[in-house]
Amino acid sequence: MERILKNCLKISLKLANLTLGTVGIAMFMYGLWMIRVWQRDTAGSDYAFPWFVHAFLGIGIGLCAITFLGHFAAHTANPSCLTSYMFTIFLLLLAETGLLADVYLNSDWEKDLPEDPSGRFNDFKNFVKNNSEDFQWITLFIVLAQGVSILLATVLRTLGKDTRYERENGEPRVPLLDQPDQTFPAYPYVVGEPRFPCKNV
């Protein structure tokens, strides 16, 4: 029963973690698309990529790395990996909360960002404003998936690591080759003169 519960938790954690990986891949692909557009618009010039292109690429790669860590932690159910994953997701939630608080509470939040001479960031900001309801639902879904990931990782860590491939004394074993301990009946050993003495020749 415990093994079935742990397998269900592992699958659920992988599915919740897959949401984060999907967002990371989408941000990375969007960053690559912006690089392509930037190269097309500035053909023949030496302008550097805008800061937000680097931000999209970096965040996308970071989210994919966190997804890999979460998948490995869910697959192995290793307490150390699960702790690292929970701590990383918690830091990510803190960063997201701080960013959202700055945007909603600070009316001049754009002044905290570097300048964008290309104007592409304003286009992205206007796109978000025009589809604000959709982005709110997407943001809520991402935050909910992260919270569920922390909860599932906590429960999986509480159940302990998978001990199917370990003996009680901690020595590894091979499941297909290791035979169960067999108990043999104890036969008494007789020490003394033989019952049938040899005939003298």
XYZ file of C-alpha atoms in Angstrom, residues 16 20 63 89 92-93 96 141-151:
18
model
C 3.022 19.390 -11.385
C 7.184 24.667 -14.603
C 13.151 26.968 -14.975
C 10.765 26.404 -5.476
C 11.285 31.144 -6.712
C 7.927 31.854 -5.070
C 7.735 36.079 -7.818
C -2.007 28.422 -12.528
C 1.807 28.612 -12.351
C 1.815 29.705 -8.703
C -0.710 26.988 -7.837
C 1.432 24.350 -9.568
C 4.471 25.498 -7.600
C 2.552 25.297 -4.321
C 1.283 21.820 -5.174
C 4.845 20.780 -6.060
C 6.104 21.865 -2.637
C 3.240 20.042 -0.913
